[in-house]
XYZ file of N, CA and C in Angstrom:
378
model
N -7.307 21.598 -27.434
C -7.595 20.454 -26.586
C -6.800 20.575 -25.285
N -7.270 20.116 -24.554
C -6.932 20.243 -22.725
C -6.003 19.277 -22.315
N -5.472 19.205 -21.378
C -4.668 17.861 -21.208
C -4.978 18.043 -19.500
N -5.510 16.684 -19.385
C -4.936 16.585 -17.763
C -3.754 16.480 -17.127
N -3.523 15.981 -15.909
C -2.196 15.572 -15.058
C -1.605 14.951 -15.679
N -2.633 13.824 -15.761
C -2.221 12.247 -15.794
C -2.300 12.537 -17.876
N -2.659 12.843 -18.386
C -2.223 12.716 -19.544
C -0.561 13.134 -19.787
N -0.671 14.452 -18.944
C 1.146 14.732 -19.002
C 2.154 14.029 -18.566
N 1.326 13.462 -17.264
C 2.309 12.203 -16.834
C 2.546 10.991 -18.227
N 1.796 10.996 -18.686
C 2.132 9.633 -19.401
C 2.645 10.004 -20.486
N 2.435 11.004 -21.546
C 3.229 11.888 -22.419
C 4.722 11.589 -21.678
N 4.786 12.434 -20.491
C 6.306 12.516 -20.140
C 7.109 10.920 -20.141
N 6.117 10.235 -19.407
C 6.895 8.827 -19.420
C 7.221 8.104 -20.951
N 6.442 8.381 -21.583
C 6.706 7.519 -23.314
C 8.357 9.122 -23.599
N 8.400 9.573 -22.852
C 9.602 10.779 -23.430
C 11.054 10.938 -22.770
N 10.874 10.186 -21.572
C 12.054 9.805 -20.742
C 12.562 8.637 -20.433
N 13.648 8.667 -20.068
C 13.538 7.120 -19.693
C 13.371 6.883 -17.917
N 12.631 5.841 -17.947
C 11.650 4.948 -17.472
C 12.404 3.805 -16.411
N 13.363 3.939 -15.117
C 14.314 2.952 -14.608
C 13.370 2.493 -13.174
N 13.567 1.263 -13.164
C 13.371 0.597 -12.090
C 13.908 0.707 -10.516
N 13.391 0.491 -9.306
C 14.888 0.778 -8.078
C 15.980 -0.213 -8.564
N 15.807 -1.614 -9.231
C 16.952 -1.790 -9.097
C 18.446 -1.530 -10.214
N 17.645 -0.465 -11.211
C 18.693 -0.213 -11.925
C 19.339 1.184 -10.978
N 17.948 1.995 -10.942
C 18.411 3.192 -10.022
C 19.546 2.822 -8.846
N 19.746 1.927 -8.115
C 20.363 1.717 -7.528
C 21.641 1.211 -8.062
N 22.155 0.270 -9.151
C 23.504 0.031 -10.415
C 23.076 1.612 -10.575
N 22.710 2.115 -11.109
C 23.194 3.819 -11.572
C 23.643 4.714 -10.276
N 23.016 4.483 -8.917
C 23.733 5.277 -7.726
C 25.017 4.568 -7.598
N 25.565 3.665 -7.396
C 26.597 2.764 -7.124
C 27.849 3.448 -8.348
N 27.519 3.435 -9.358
C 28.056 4.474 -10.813
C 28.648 5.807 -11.063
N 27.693 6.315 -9.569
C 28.133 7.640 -9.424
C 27.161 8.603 -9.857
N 25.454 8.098 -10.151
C 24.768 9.130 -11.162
C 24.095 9.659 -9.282
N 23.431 11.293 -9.435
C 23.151 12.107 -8.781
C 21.229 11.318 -8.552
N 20.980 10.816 -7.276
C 19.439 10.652 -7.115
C 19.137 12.168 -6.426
N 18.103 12.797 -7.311
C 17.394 13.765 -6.979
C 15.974 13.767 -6.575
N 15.842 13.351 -5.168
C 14.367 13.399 -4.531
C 13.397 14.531 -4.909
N 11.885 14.855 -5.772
C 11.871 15.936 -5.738
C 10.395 15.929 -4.289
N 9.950 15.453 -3.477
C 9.129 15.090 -2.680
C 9.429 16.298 -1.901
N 8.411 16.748 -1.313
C 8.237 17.939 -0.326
C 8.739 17.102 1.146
N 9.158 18.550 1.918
C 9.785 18.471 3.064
C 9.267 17.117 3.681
N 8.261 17.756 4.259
C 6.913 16.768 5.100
C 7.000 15.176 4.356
N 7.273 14.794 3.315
C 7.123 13.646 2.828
C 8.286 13.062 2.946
N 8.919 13.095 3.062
C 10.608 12.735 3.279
C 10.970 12.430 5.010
N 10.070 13.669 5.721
C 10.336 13.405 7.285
C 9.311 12.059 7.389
N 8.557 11.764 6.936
C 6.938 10.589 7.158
C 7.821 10.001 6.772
N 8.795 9.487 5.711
C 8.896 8.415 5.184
C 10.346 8.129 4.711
N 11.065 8.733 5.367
C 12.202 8.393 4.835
C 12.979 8.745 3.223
N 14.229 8.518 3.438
C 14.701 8.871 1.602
C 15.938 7.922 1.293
N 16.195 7.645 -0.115
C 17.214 7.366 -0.410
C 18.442 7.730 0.157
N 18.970 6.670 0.504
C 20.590 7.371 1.159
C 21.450 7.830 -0.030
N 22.048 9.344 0.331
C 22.781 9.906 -0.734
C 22.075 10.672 -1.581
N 20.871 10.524 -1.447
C 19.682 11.141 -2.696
C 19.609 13.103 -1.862
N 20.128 13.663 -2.884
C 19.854 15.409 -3.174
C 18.114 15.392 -2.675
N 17.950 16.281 -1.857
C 16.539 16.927 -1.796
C 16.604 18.043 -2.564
N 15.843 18.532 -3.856
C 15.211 19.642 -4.439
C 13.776 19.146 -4.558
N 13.290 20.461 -3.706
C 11.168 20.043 -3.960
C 11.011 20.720 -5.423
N 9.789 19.662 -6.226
C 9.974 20.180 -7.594
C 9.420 21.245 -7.698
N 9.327 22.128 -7.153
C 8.644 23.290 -6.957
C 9.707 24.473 -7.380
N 11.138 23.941 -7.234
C 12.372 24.999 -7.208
C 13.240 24.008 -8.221
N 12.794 22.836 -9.021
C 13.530 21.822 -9.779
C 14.282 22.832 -10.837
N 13.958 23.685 -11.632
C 14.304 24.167 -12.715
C 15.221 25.200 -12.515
N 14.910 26.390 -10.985
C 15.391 27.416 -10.447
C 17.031 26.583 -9.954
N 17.119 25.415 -9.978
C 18.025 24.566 -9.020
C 18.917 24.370 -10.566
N 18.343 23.873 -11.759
C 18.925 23.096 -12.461
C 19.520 23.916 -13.534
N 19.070 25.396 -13.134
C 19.412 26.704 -14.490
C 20.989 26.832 -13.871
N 21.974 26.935 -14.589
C 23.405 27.006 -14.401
C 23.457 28.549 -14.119
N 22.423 29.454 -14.410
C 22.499 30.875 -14.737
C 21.765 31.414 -13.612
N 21.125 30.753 -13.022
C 19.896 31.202 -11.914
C 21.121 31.188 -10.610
N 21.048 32.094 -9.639
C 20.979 32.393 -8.611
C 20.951 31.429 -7.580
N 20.022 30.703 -7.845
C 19.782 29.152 -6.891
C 20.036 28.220 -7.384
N 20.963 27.933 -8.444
C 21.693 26.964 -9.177
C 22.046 26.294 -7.896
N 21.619 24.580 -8.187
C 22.487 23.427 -6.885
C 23.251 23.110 -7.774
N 24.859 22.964 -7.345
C 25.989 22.235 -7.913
C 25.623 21.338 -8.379
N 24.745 20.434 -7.167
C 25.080 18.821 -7.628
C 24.044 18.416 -9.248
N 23.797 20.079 -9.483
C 22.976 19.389 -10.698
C 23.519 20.210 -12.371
N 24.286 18.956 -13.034
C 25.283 19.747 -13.759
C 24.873 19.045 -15.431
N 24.161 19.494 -15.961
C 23.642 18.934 -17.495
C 24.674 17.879 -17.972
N 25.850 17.962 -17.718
C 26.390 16.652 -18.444
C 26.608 15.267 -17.159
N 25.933 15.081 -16.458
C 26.218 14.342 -15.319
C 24.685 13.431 -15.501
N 24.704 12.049 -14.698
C 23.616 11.531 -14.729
C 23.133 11.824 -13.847
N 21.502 11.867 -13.814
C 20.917 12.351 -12.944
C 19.233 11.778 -13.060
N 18.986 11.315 -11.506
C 17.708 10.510 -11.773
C 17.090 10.839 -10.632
N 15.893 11.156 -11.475
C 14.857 12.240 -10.221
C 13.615 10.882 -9.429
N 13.059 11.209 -8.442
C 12.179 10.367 -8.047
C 11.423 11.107 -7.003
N 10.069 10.684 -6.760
C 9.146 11.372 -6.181
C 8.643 10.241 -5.044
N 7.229 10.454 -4.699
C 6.704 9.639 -4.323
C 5.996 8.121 -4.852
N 5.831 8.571 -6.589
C 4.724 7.780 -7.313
C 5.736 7.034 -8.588
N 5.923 8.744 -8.881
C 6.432 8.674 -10.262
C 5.965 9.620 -10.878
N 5.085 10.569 -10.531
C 4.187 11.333 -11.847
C 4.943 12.856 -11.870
N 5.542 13.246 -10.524
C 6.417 14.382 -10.203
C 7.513 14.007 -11.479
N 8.269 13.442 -10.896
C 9.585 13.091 -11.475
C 9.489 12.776 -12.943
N 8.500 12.117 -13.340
C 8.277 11.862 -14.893
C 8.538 13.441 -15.575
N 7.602 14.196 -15.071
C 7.370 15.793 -15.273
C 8.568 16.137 -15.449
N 9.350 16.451 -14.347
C 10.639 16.624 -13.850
C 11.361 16.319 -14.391
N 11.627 15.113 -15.394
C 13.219 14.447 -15.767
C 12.585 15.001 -17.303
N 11.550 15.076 -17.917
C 11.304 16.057 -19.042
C 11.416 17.494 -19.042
N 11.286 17.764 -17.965
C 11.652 19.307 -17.781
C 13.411 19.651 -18.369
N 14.067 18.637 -17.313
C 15.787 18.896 -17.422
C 16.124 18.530 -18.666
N 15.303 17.353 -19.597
C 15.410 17.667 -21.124
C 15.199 18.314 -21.805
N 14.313 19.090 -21.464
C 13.936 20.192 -22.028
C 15.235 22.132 -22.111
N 15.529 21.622 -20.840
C 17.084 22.647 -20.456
C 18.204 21.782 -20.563
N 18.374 21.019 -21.562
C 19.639 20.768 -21.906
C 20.473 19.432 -21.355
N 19.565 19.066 -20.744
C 20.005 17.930 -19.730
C 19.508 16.450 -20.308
N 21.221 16.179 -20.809
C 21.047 14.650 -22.235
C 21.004 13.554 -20.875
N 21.260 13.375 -19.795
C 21.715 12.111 -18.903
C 20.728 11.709 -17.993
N 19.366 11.931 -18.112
C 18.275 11.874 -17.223
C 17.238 11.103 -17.763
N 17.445 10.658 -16.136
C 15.887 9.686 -16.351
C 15.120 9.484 -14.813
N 14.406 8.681 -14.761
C 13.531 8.612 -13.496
C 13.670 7.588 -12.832
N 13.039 7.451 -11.847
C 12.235 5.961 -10.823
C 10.616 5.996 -10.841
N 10.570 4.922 -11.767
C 9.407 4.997 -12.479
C 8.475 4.028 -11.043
N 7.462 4.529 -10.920
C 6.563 3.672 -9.391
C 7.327 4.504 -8.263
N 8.629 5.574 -8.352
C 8.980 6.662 -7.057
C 9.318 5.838 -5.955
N 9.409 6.558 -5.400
C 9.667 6.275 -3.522
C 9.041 4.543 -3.200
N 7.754 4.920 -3.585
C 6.617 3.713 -3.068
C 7.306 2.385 -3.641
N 8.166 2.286 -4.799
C 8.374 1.180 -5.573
C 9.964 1.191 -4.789
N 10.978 1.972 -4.959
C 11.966 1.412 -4.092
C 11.770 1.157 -2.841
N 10.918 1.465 -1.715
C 10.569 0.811 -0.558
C 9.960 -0.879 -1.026
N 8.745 -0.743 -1.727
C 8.242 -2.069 -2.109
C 9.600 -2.911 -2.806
N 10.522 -2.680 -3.323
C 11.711 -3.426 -3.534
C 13.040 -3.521 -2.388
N 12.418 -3.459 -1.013
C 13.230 -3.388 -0.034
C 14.987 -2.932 -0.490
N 14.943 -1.566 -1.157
C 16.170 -1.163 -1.088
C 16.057 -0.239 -0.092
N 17.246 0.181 0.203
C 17.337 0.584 1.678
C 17.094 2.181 1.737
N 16.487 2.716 2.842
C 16.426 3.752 3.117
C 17.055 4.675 3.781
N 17.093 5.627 4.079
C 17.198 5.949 5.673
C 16.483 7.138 6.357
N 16.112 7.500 7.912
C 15.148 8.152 7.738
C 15.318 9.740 7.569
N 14.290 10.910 7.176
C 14.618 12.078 6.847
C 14.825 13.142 7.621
């Protein structure tokens, strides 16, 4: 049997956890790592979380392997860490992926980018 996008998206979401902007924001304040995974171009249109890591999820895993070459510091399996996209359907993917490599402290911004703007938390531009 086949699975679409959107079936994986929603698989992933019943498998991660699932945070709002305004917890995401009590969890940045905490000290946990926001990891934007939104392409270049989407970030310059629209702005990003202040403080929020850019990795495009395209290099998410190459970034998050401790062993890889292109390992980013700021992304360290025992640390919290909460990915967000534009929607939500990237990052859902995404924060199951880093469970999948070992990574117990992850979760998402479930509604992405679009839902912390629609909750007027603050931005700034990219």
């Amino acid at each position: 049997m086949t699975k679409t996008a959107k079936d994986m998206v929603t698989e992933a979401k019943s498998r991660v956890e699932n945070l709002d902007p305004t917890q995401v924001a009590q969890e940045q304040e905490r000290g946990a790592v926001i990891v934007d995974l939104r392409d270049g171009p989407e970030i310059k249109e629209n702005g990003k979380i202040p403080g929020s890591v850019h990795i495009p999820r395209g290099m998410l895993e190459f970034r998050a392997d401790t062993t890889s070459p292109y390992h980013d510091a700021s992304l360290n399996p025992d640390r919290r860490i909460i990915l967000h996209c534009a929607s939500g359907g990237r990052s859902a993917l995404g924060a199951m992926t880093l469970q999948e490599m070992g990574y117990t402290h992850v979760a998402h911004l479930d509604g992405g980018f679009k839902s912390w703007v629609e909750q007027d938390q603050p931005i700034e531009q990219g």
